[in-house]
mmCIF file of C-alpha atoms in Angstrom:
data_model
loop_
_atom_site.group_PDB
_atom_site.id
_atom_site.type_symbol
_atom_site.label_atom_id
_atom_site.label_comp_id
_atom_site.label_asym_id
_atom_site.label_seq_id
_atom_site.Cartn_x
_atom_site.Cartn_y
_atom_site.Cartn_z
ATOM 1 C CA UNK A 104 -22.130 39.812 -2.883
ATOM 2 C CA UNK A 105 -24.567 42.521 -3.959
ATOM 3 C CA UNK A 106 -21.975 45.217 -3.181
ATOM 4 C CA UNK A 107 -19.302 43.304 -5.099
ATOM 5 C CA UNK A 108 -21.599 42.890 -8.110
ATOM 6 C CA UNK A 109 -22.611 46.563 -7.984
ATOM 7 C CA UNK A 110 -18.951 47.660 -7.938
ATOM 8 C CA UNK A 111 -18.036 45.380 -10.847
ATOM 9 C CA UNK A 112 -21.048 46.512 -12.880
ATOM 10 C CA UNK A 113 -20.171 50.162 -12.213
ATOM 11 C CA UNK A 114 -16.573 49.644 -13.286
ATOM 12 C CA UNK A 115 -17.661 47.836 -16.448
ATOM 13 C CA UNK A 116 -20.150 50.609 -17.263
ATOM 14 C CA UNK A 117 -17.613 53.420 -16.871
ATOM 15 C CA UNK A 118 -14.961 51.687 -18.971
ATOM 16 C CA UNK A 119 -17.338 50.127 -21.496
ATOM 17 C CA UNK A 120 -15.854 51.951 -24.502
ATOM 18 C CA UNK A 121 -12.393 50.538 -23.745
ATOM 19 C CA UNK A 122 -13.636 46.994 -23.137
ATOM 20 C CA UNK A 123 -10.823 46.243 -20.668
ATOM 21 C CA UNK A 124 -9.960 42.952 -19.063
ATOM 22 C CA UNK A 125 -10.733 43.623 -15.412
ATOM 23 C CA UNK A 126 -8.503 41.596 -13.107
ATOM 24 C CA UNK A 127 -9.415 41.137 -9.453
ATOM 25 C CA UNK A 128 -6.429 41.363 -7.095
ATOM 26 C CA UNK A 129 -6.469 37.976 -5.410
ATOM 27 C CA UNK A 130 -4.331 39.381 -2.563
ATOM 28 C CA UNK A 131 -7.330 41.496 -1.536
ATOM 29 C CA UNK A 132 -9.423 38.383 -0.865
ATOM 30 C CA UNK A 133 -8.225 34.859 -1.632
ATOM 31 C CA UNK A 134 -11.425 33.130 -0.498
ATOM 32 C CA UNK A 135 -12.198 30.484 -3.130
ATOM 33 C CA UNK A 136 -15.966 31.176 -3.068
ATOM 34 C CA UNK A 137 -15.365 34.892 -3.684
ATOM 35 C CA UNK A 138 -12.978 34.113 -6.558
ATOM 36 C CA UNK A 139 -15.593 31.810 -8.100
ATOM 37 C CA UNK A 140 -18.106 34.661 -7.945
ATOM 38 C CA UNK A 141 -15.541 36.989 -9.525
ATOM 39 C CA UNK A 142 -15.175 34.463 -12.345
ATOM 40 C CA UNK A 143 -18.963 34.352 -12.846
ATOM 41 C CA UNK A 144 -18.904 38.141 -13.230
ATOM 42 C CA UNK A 145 -16.430 37.724 -16.113
ATOM 43 C CA UNK A 146 -13.347 39.067 -14.370
ATOM 44 C CA UNK A 147 -9.802 37.826 -14.594
ATOM 45 C CA UNK A 148 -7.262 37.685 -11.784
ATOM 46 C CA UNK A 149 -4.150 39.597 -10.795
ATOM 47 C CA UNK A 150 -1.899 37.317 -8.755
ATOM 48 C CA UNK A 151 1.387 37.882 -6.938
ATOM 49 C CA UNK A 152 2.379 34.332 -5.976
ATOM 50 C CA UNK A 153 2.121 30.703 -7.023
ATOM 51 C CA UNK A 154 -0.467 30.162 -4.287
ATOM 52 C CA UNK A 155 -2.672 32.953 -5.614
ATOM 53 C CA UNK A 156 -2.269 31.637 -9.163
ATOM 54 C CA UNK A 157 -3.282 28.181 -7.934
ATOM 55 C CA UNK A 158 -6.385 29.662 -6.220
ATOM 56 C CA UNK A 159 -7.417 31.549 -9.369
ATOM 57 C CA UNK A 160 -7.064 28.426 -11.507
ATOM 58 C CA UNK A 161 -8.862 26.281 -8.921
ATOM 59 C CA UNK A 162 -11.757 28.775 -8.994
ATOM 60 C CA UNK A 163 -11.972 28.223 -12.751
ATOM 61 C CA UNK A 164 -10.593 31.526 -13.988
ATOM 62 C CA UNK A 165 -9.395 31.185 -17.566
ATOM 63 C CA UNK A 166 -5.553 31.252 -17.638
ATOM 64 C CA UNK A 167 -5.786 33.786 -20.486
ATOM 65 C CA UNK A 168 -7.399 36.163 -17.987
ATOM 66 C CA UNK A 169 -4.615 35.905 -15.387
ATOM 67 C CA UNK A 170 -1.817 38.425 -14.910
ATOM 68 C CA UNK A 171 1.117 37.551 -12.640
ATOM 69 C CA UNK A 172 2.467 40.698 -10.982
ATOM 70 C CA UNK A 173 4.569 41.310 -7.889
ATOM 71 C CA UNK A 174 8.188 41.436 -6.863
ATOM 72 C CA UNK A 175 10.580 38.589 -6.179
ATOM 73 C CA UNK A 176 9.009 35.882 -8.298
ATOM 74 C CA UNK A 177 11.034 32.689 -8.011
ATOM 75 C CA UNK A 178 12.159 30.471 -10.886
ATOM 76 C CA UNK A 179 9.596 27.833 -9.888
ATOM 77 C CA UNK A 180 6.788 30.423 -9.778
ATOM 78 C CA UNK A 181 7.706 31.727 -13.229
ATOM 79 C CA UNK A 182 7.916 28.185 -14.602
ATOM 80 C CA UNK A 183 4.544 27.308 -13.040
ATOM 81 C CA UNK A 184 2.940 30.396 -14.628
ATOM 82 C CA UNK A 185 4.498 29.698 -18.026
ATOM 83 C CA UNK A 186 3.375 26.057 -17.873
ATOM 84 C CA UNK A 187 -0.201 27.256 -17.209
ATOM 85 C CA UNK A 188 -0.174 29.543 -20.294
ATOM 86 C CA UNK A 189 -1.419 32.594 -18.415
ATOM 87 C CA UNK A 190 -2.103 35.884 -20.187
ATOM 88 C CA UNK A 191 1.095 37.611 -19.098
ATOM 89 C CA UNK A 192 3.761 38.068 -16.467
ATOM 90 C CA UNK A 193 4.513 41.604 -15.294
ATOM 91 C CA UNK A 194 8.266 41.801 -14.847
ATOM 92 C CA UNK A 195 9.909 43.970 -12.196
ATOM 93 C CA UNK A 196 13.528 43.817 -13.357
ATOM 94 C CA UNK A 197 15.992 43.091 -16.129
ATOM 95 C CA UNK A 198 17.026 39.843 -14.433
ATOM 96 C CA UNK A 199 13.405 38.687 -14.308
ATOM 97 C CA UNK A 200 12.926 39.377 -18.042
ATOM 98 C CA UNK A 201 16.043 37.299 -18.786
ATOM 99 C CA UNK A 202 14.816 34.494 -16.486
ATOM 100 C CA UNK A 203 11.420 34.428 -18.219
ATOM 101 C CA UNK A 204 13.118 34.288 -21.602
ATOM 102 C CA UNK A 205 15.327 31.349 -20.495
ATOM 103 C CA UNK A 206 12.311 29.372 -19.302
ATOM 104 C CA UNK A 207 10.332 30.202 -22.460
ATOM 105 C CA UNK A 208 13.247 29.159 -24.665
ATOM 106 C CA UNK A 209 13.653 25.852 -22.812
ATOM 107 C CA UNK A 210 9.962 25.128 -23.396
ATOM 108 C CA UNK A 211 9.963 26.491 -26.959
ATOM 109 C CA UNK A 212 7.146 28.860 -26.030
ATOM 110 C CA UNK A 213 6.431 32.526 -26.607
ATOM 111 C CA UNK A 214 5.544 34.264 -23.353
ATOM 112 C CA UNK A 215 3.747 37.586 -23.089
ATOM 113 C CA UNK A 216 5.187 39.952 -20.527
ATOM 114 C CA UNK A 217 4.734 43.412 -19.140
ATOM 115 C CA UNK A 218 7.383 45.649 -17.646
ATOM 116 C CA UNK A 219 6.807 47.665 -14.512
ATOM 117 C CA UNK A 220 8.148 51.159 -14.980
ATOM 118 C CA UNK A 221 9.122 53.169 -11.909
ATOM 119 C CA UNK A 222 8.175 56.701 -13.051
ATOM 120 C CA UNK A 223 10.070 58.450 -10.229
ATOM 121 C CA UNK A 224 6.841 60.157 -9.163
ATOM 122 C CA UNK A 225 6.240 61.193 -5.568
ATOM 123 C CA UNK A 226 2.583 60.457 -4.843
ATOM 124 C CA UNK A 227 2.810 62.274 -1.492
ATOM 125 C CA UNK A 228 1.546 59.183 0.252
ATOM 126 C CA UNK A 229 2.847 57.412 3.341
ATOM 127 C CA UNK A 230 6.547 56.613 2.939
ATOM 128 C CA UNK A 231 5.943 52.977 3.951
ATOM 129 C CA UNK A 232 3.612 52.405 0.973
ATOM 130 C CA UNK A 233 5.332 54.552 -1.650
ATOM 131 C CA UNK A 234 6.078 52.561 -4.801
ATOM 132 C CA UNK A 235 6.823 55.036 -7.586
ATOM 133 C CA UNK A 236 9.832 57.124 -6.485
ATOM 134 C CA UNK A 237 13.446 56.662 -7.583
ATOM 135 C CA UNK A 238 14.503 55.172 -4.235
ATOM 136 C CA UNK A 239 11.599 52.719 -4.088
ATOM 137 C CA UNK A 240 12.383 49.084 -4.838
ATOM 138 C CA UNK A 241 9.675 48.521 -7.433
ATOM 139 C CA UNK A 242 10.022 48.460 -11.218
ATOM 140 C CA UNK A 243 12.747 49.699 -13.548
ATOM 141 C CA UNK A 244 13.839 53.232 -14.364
ATOM 142 C CA UNK A 245 13.325 54.837 -17.789
ATOM 143 C CA UNK A 246 16.811 53.960 -19.045
ATOM 144 C CA UNK A 247 16.494 50.256 -18.212
ATOM 145 C CA UNK A 248 12.942 50.251 -19.558
ATOM 146 C CA UNK A 249 14.182 51.430 -22.983
ATOM 147 C CA UNK A 250 17.006 48.841 -22.873
ATOM 148 C CA UNK A 251 14.467 46.102 -22.122
ATOM 149 C CA UNK A 252 12.124 47.194 -24.909
ATOM 150 C CA UNK A 253 15.014 46.943 -27.382
ATOM 151 C CA UNK A 254 16.118 43.593 -25.917
ATOM 152 C CA UNK A 255 12.601 42.152 -26.163
ATOM 153 C CA UNK A 256 12.222 43.296 -29.792
ATOM 154 C CA UNK A 257 15.075 40.906 -30.672
ATOM 155 C CA UNK A 258 13.758 37.985 -28.645
ATOM 156 C CA UNK A 259 12.025 35.004 -30.222
ATOM 157 C CA UNK A 260 10.539 33.893 -26.907
ATOM 158 C CA UNK A 261 9.059 36.959 -25.203
ATOM 159 C CA UNK A 262 6.548 39.562 -26.385
ATOM 160 C CA UNK A 263 6.064 42.902 -24.652
ATOM 161 C CA UNK A 264 2.311 43.361 -24.220
ATOM 162 C CA UNK A 265 1.981 45.635 -21.221
ATOM 163 C CA UNK A 266 3.405 48.659 -19.445
ATOM 164 C CA UNK A 267 2.736 48.479 -15.731
ATOM 165 C CA UNK A 268 2.955 51.458 -13.381
ATOM 166 C CA UNK A 269 2.005 51.830 -9.714
ATOM 167 C CA UNK A 270 2.848 54.928 -7.705
ATOM 168 C CA UNK A 271 1.309 54.079 -4.335
ATOM 169 C CA UNK A 272 -1.933 53.816 -2.440
ATOM 170 C CA UNK A 273 -4.170 56.245 -0.597
ATOM 171 C CA UNK A 274 -3.580 59.019 -3.128
ATOM 172 C CA UNK A 275 -6.165 61.764 -2.721
ATOM 173 C CA UNK A 276 -5.253 64.188 -5.509
ATOM 174 C CA UNK A 277 -4.763 63.957 -9.252
ATOM 175 C CA UNK A 278 -1.372 65.749 -9.567
ATOM 176 C CA UNK A 279 0.739 62.606 -8.921
ATOM 177 C CA UNK A 280 -1.167 60.801 -11.662
ATOM 178 C CA UNK A 281 -0.641 63.699 -14.060
ATOM 179 C CA UNK A 282 3.125 63.645 -13.362
ATOM 180 C CA UNK A 283 3.207 59.861 -13.826
ATOM 181 C CA UNK A 284 1.330 60.111 -17.143
ATOM 182 C CA UNK A 285 3.839 62.685 -18.424
ATOM 183 C CA UNK A 286 6.648 60.185 -17.797
ATOM 184 C CA UNK A 287 4.743 57.486 -19.649
#
């Protein structure tokens, strides 16, 4: 617990001027007691499934501090998230944006979403965990991203609130991040 608190305090200190919402990735540890401690430290949650969303809510995390990310979200997961009025849903595809809009329209709600952009950036990481290159299955390319931005501008039921990008894990140099930022 002391290490967890020290890490959270350090992160808050270094990003103090931005005052960000810090969301703990529930997939890294879904233990309910840990999530309750995360909540006490003022953090939100990043979830990738209905089960993780349920755990975050059960731990008492404010729905307006929950972001639903991840690939392959089902209709029932999207509906569950929308019914819980979470902060936003990070969309991975054009079809997911359209599905979210359909659900929002049926409920006469406005839903905040993010779009995950695939920046076609090689992070020089292990091929099995690469997430930001053209051939990787995550996010949308620049062309579809622009199409979605224009589509969302016309929608009465979805608001674009976030740009999401992830280029991989175990990256030990800054060059991949610089290339990714140029795309953004």
